[in-house]
Amino acid sequence: MSAGAAAHHDLFVFDTDERLGEHGAPFVEGGLDAGESIVVVLDASHTNVLRDALGARSDAVTFIDREGFYTTPEAALAGYDGVLRRLRAGGAPGVRCFGELPRIATRRDYDRWIAYDAILNRAMARHQVWIRCAYDARDVPPDVIAEARSAHPHELLGDSLSSVHGPAPEDVVRAMTPAPEPLPELAPIAAGDAVALRRLLREALGAAGVSDDPASQLLLAAAEVVANARRHGRGAVTVRAGRVGRRFACEIADEGAGVTDPMAGFVPPAPDDGQGAGLWVARQVTEQLEVLHTPGGSAVRLWV
């Protein structure tokens, strides 16, 4: 299948280095034969396996270390979008991506990355790309692989692709995203004009000992979310903020229904369409963005 034909996203589970090479190399070589650009994002040992299987043809492949690329789901989505835009602008008729998720220690992080795999189905839909996600069964628990199947429209079984008739990607993201806990300890901040809000929020960040870079990032994200709330929300906009353990949270609420799309802010905005750009920026510059429903409406919570 040519990546130039349509966006394609499938799962590949392997349990030996031999299987990785035997099935990874033909996927890459098929793209090279079609004149496509190839991007491979694997750990060092798996990169060596694939290089050996490809031989001299590995020189035509762009290899990226997974640990520096898959820092957060938000960063990975932005990274793929940027890489694909550059390659297409350079004349590539299509792109194939072969990658594996970073080493993961907790179940909560597995859920975040499975949600990421589901988001890829929408985020990459505008690109002419074929993405093959490799899961190493020696490292990833069986129940996680079972859940990962729901995030991929296809799976490589043997030598052929099989369709996976799972839930809609939006439902996968909802299932993998726990409802945020209430934070009654946050203190209210007057949400008057933008200048006053920025000053008061900066004072709260300083009092909490947040360093300059994350403080500046939170101020930028808060400005984007407040602007969205005033543009699309209902009723008064309220802001609460404060330190929670070792982190700092800022919660921006209004009386509207809020964000109902679980993928909002994850999907890179199209160059000719600013829809969703505010939440996209906020997700990119903060450690975490949560959407929650409150008794009087909805809120966006930002973490640094």
Coordinates of N, CA and C in Angstrom, one line a residue, residues 96-205:
R96 N 6.3 7.2 5.2 CA 6.0 6.0 6.1 C 6.8 6.3 7.5
C97 N 6.1 6.0 8.6 CA 6.6 6.2 9.9 C 6.6 4.8 10.6
F98 N 7.7 4.4 11.1 CA 7.8 3.2 11.9 C 8.3 3.5 13.2
G99 N 7.5 3.4 14.3 CA 8.0 3.8 15.6 C 7.4 3.0 16.7
E100 N 8.1 3.2 17.9 CA 7.6 2.5 19.1 C 7.5 3.5 20.2
L101 N 6.6 3.3 21.2 CA 6.5 4.3 22.3 C 7.7 4.2 23.2
P102 N 7.8 5.2 24.1 CA 9.0 5.2 25.0 C 8.8 4.2 26.1
R103 N 9.9 3.9 26.8 CA 9.8 3.0 27.9 C 8.9 3.6 28.9
I104 N 7.9 2.8 29.4 CA 6.8 3.3 30.3 C 6.8 2.5 31.6
A105 N 6.7 3.3 32.7 CA 6.8 2.6 34.0 C 5.5 2.4 34.7
T106 N 4.5 3.3 34.5 CA 3.2 3.2 35.2 C 2.0 3.0 34.3
R107 N 1.0 2.4 34.9 CA -0.2 2.1 34.1 C -0.8 3.5 33.6
R108 N -0.8 4.5 34.5 CA -1.3 5.8 34.0 C -0.7 6.3 32.8
D109 N 0.6 6.1 32.7 CA 1.4 6.6 31.5 C 1.0 5.7 30.3
Y110 N 0.8 4.4 30.5 CA 0.3 3.6 29.4 C -1.0 4.1 28.9
D111 N -1.9 4.4 29.7 CA -3.2 5.0 29.3 C -3.0 6.2 28.5
R112 N -2.1 7.1 28.9 CA -1.9 8.3 28.1 C -1.4 8.1 26.7
W113 N -0.5 7.1 26.6 CA 0.1 6.8 25.3 C -0.9 6.0 24.4
I114 N -1.7 5.2 25.0 CA -2.8 4.5 24.2 C -3.7 5.6 23.7
A115 N -4.1 6.5 24.5 CA -4.9 7.6 24.1 C -4.2 8.4 22.9
Y116 N -2.9 8.6 23.0 CA -2.2 9.2 22.0 C -2.3 8.4 20.7
D117 N -2.2 7.1 20.7 CA -2.3 6.3 19.5 C -3.7 6.5 18.9
A118 N -4.7 6.6 19.7 CA -6.1 6.8 19.2 C -6.2 8.2 18.6
I119 N -5.5 9.2 19.2 CA -5.6 10.6 18.6 C -4.9 10.7 17.3
L120 N -3.8 9.8 17.1 CA -3.1 9.8 15.8 C -4.1 9.6 14.6
N121 N -5.1 8.8 14.8 CA -6.0 8.6 13.7 C -6.6 9.8 13.2
R122 N -6.9 10.8 14.0 CA -7.5 12.1 13.5 C -6.3 13.0 13.2
A123 N -5.3 13.1 14.0 CA -4.3 14.1 13.8 C -3.5 13.9 12.5
M124 N -3.4 12.7 12.1 CA -2.6 12.4 10.9 C -3.5 12.3 9.6
A125 N -4.8 12.4 9.8 CA -5.7 12.2 8.7 C -5.5 13.1 7.5
R126 N -5.0 14.3 7.8 CA -4.8 15.2 6.7 C -3.5 15.0 5.9
H127 N -2.6 14.1 6.5 CA -1.4 13.8 5.8 C -1.4 12.5 5.0
Q128 N -0.6 12.4 4.0 CA -0.4 11.2 3.2 C 0.7 10.4 3.9
V129 N 0.3 9.6 4.9 CA 1.2 8.9 5.7 C 0.7 7.5 6.1
W130 N 1.7 6.6 6.2 CA 1.4 5.3 6.7 C 2.2 5.1 8.0
I131 N 1.5 5.0 9.1 CA 2.2 4.8 10.4 C 2.0 3.4 10.9
R132 N 3.2 2.8 11.2 CA 3.1 1.4 11.8 C 3.7 1.6 13.2
C133 N 2.9 1.2 14.2 CA 3.3 1.3 15.6 C 3.8 -0.1 16.1
A134 N 5.0 -0.2 16.6 CA 5.6 -1.4 17.0 C 5.5 -1.5 18.5
Y135 N 5.0 -2.6 19.0 CA 4.9 -2.9 20.4 C 5.7 -4.2 20.7
D136 N 6.7 -4.0 21.6 CA 7.5 -5.2 22.0 C 6.8 -5.9 23.1
A137 N 6.4 -7.1 22.8 CA 5.6 -7.9 23.8 C 6.5 -8.4 24.9
R138 N 7.8 -8.3 24.8 CA 8.7 -8.6 25.9 C 8.7 -7.5 27.0
D139 N 8.3 -6.3 26.6 CA 8.3 -5.2 27.6 C 7.0 -4.7 27.9
V140 N 6.0 -4.8 27.0 CA 4.7 -4.2 27.2 C 3.7 -5.3 27.7
P141 N 3.0 -5.1 28.8 CA 2.1 -6.1 29.4 C 1.0 -6.5 28.4
P142 N 0.6 -7.8 28.4 CA -0.4 -8.3 27.5 C -1.7 -7.4 27.6
D143 N -2.2 -7.0 28.7 CA -3.4 -6.3 28.8 C -3.3 -4.9 28.2
V144 N -2.1 -4.3 28.2 CA -1.9 -3.0 27.5 C -1.9 -3.2 26.0
I145 N -1.3 -4.3 25.5 CA -1.3 -4.6 24.1 C -2.8 -4.8 23.6
A146 N -3.6 -5.5 24.5 CA -5.0 -5.7 24.1 C -5.7 -4.4 24.0
E147 N -5.4 -3.5 24.9 CA -6.1 -2.2 24.8 C -5.6 -1.3 23.7
A148 N -4.3 -1.5 23.4 CA -3.7 -0.8 22.2 C -4.4 -1.1 20.9
R149 N -4.8 -2.4 20.8 CA -5.5 -2.8 19.6 C -6.7 -1.9 19.3
S150 N -7.4 -1.4 20.3 CA -8.6 -0.6 20.1 C -8.2 0.8 19.5
A151 N -7.0 1.2 19.6 CA -6.6 2.5 19.1 C -6.1 2.4 17.7
H152 N -6.0 1.2 17.1 CA -5.4 1.1 15.7 C -6.5 0.4 14.8
P153 N -6.7 1.1 13.7 CA -7.7 0.5 12.7 C -7.3 -0.9 12.1
H154 N -5.9 -1.1 12.1 CA -5.5 -2.4 11.5 C -4.3 -2.9 12.4
E155 N -4.1 -4.3 12.3 CA -3.0 -4.9 12.9 C -2.4 -5.9 11.9
L156 N -1.0 -5.9 12.0 CA -0.3 -6.9 11.2 C -0.3 -8.2 11.9
L157 N -1.0 -9.2 11.3 CA -1.0 -10.6 11.8 C -0.4 -11.5 10.8
G158 N 0.7 -12.1 11.2 CA 1.5 -12.9 10.2 C 2.1 -12.0 9.2
D159 N 1.7 -12.2 7.9 CA 2.3 -11.3 6.9 C 1.2 -10.4 6.3
S160 N 0.0 -10.4 6.9 CA -1.1 -9.6 6.3 C -1.7 -8.7 7.3
L161 N -2.4 -7.6 6.8 CA -3.1 -6.7 7.7 C -4.5 -7.2 7.9
S162 N -4.9 -7.0 9.2 CA -6.3 -7.4 9.5 C -7.0 -6.2 10.1
S163 N -8.2 -5.9 9.7 CA -9.0 -4.8 10.3 C -9.4 -5.0 11.7
V164 N -9.3 -4.0 12.5 CA -9.7 -4.0 13.9 C -11.0 -3.3 14.1
H165 N -12.0 -3.9 14.4 CA -13.3 -3.3 14.5 C -13.5 -2.9 16.0
G166 N -12.8 -1.8 16.4 CA -12.9 -1.4 17.8 C -13.8 -0.1 17.9
P167 N -13.7 0.5 19.1 CA -14.5 1.7 19.4 C -14.0 2.9 18.6
A168 N -14.7 3.9 18.5 CA -14.3 5.2 17.9 C -13.1 5.7 18.6
P169 N -12.1 6.4 17.9 CA -11.0 6.9 18.6 C -11.4 7.8 19.8
E170 N -12.4 8.6 19.6 CA -12.9 9.5 20.7 C -13.2 8.7 22.0
D171 N -13.8 7.6 21.8 CA -14.2 6.8 22.9 C -13.0 6.1 23.6
V172 N -12.0 5.8 22.8 CA -10.8 5.3 23.4 C -10.1 6.3 24.3
V173 N -10.1 7.6 23.7 CA -9.5 8.6 24.5 C -10.2 8.9 25.8
R174 N -11.5 8.9 25.7 CA -12.3 9.0 27.0 C -12.1 7.9 28.0
A175 N -12.0 6.7 27.5 CA -11.8 5.6 28.4 C -10.4 5.6 29.0
M176 N -9.4 6.2 28.3 CA -8.0 6.2 28.8 C -7.8 7.5 29.7
T177 N -8.7 8.4 29.8 CA -8.5 9.7 30.5 C -9.4 9.7 31.7
P178 N -8.8 9.6 32.9 CA -9.6 9.6 34.1 C -10.1 11.0 34.4
A179 N -11.3 11.0 35.1 CA -11.8 12.3 35.5 C -10.9 13.0 36.5
P180 N -10.6 14.3 36.3 CA -9.7 15.0 37.3 C -10.3 15.1 38.6
E181 N -9.5 15.0 39.7 CA -10.0 15.1 41.0 C -10.2 16.6 41.3
P182 N -11.2 17.0 42.2 CA -11.4 18.4 42.6 C -10.2 18.9 43.4
L183 N -9.9 20.1 43.3 CA -8.8 20.7 44.1 C -9.3 21.9 44.9
P184 N -9.9 21.6 46.0 CA -10.5 22.7 46.8 C -9.5 23.7 47.4
E185 N -8.2 23.3 47.4 CA -7.2 24.1 48.0 C -6.7 25.3 47.1
L186 N -7.1 25.3 45.9 CA -6.7 26.4 45.0 C -7.4 27.7 45.5
A187 N -6.6 28.8 45.4 CA -7.1 30.1 45.8 C -7.6 30.9 44.6
P188 N -8.7 31.6 44.8 CA -9.3 32.5 43.7 C -8.3 33.6 43.4
I189 N -8.3 33.9 42.1 CA -7.6 35.1 41.6 C -8.5 35.9 40.7
A190 N -8.5 37.2 41.0 CA -9.4 38.1 40.3 C -9.2 38.0 38.8
A191 N -10.2 37.7 38.0 CA -10.1 37.5 36.5 C -10.7 38.8 35.9
G192 N -10.1 39.9 36.2 CA -10.5 41.2 35.6 C -10.0 41.3 34.2
D193 N -9.3 42.4 33.9 CA -8.7 42.6 32.6 C -7.5 41.7 32.5
A194 N -7.0 41.5 31.2 CA -5.9 40.6 31.0 C -4.6 41.0 31.7
V195 N -4.3 42.3 31.8 CA -3.1 42.8 32.4 C -3.1 42.5 33.9
A196 N -4.3 42.8 34.6 CA -4.3 42.5 36.0 C -4.3 41.0 36.3
L197 N -4.9 40.2 35.5 CA -4.9 38.8 35.7 C -3.5 38.2 35.6
R198 N -2.8 38.7 34.6 CA -1.4 38.2 34.4 C -0.5 38.6 35.6
R199 N -0.7 39.8 36.1 CA 0.1 40.3 37.2 C -0.2 39.5 38.5
L200 N -1.5 39.2 38.8 CA -1.8 38.5 39.9 C -1.4 37.0 39.8
L201 N -1.5 36.5 38.6 CA -1.1 35.1 38.5 C 0.4 34.9 38.6
R202 N 1.1 35.9 38.1 CA 2.6 35.9 38.2 C 3.0 36.0 39.7
E203 N 2.3 36.8 40.4 CA 2.6 36.9 41.8 C 2.3 35.6 42.5
A204 N 1.2 34.9 42.2 CA 1.0 33.6 42.8 C 2.0 32.6 42.4
L205 N 2.5 32.6 41.2 CA 3.5 31.7 40.8 C 4.8 32.0 41.5

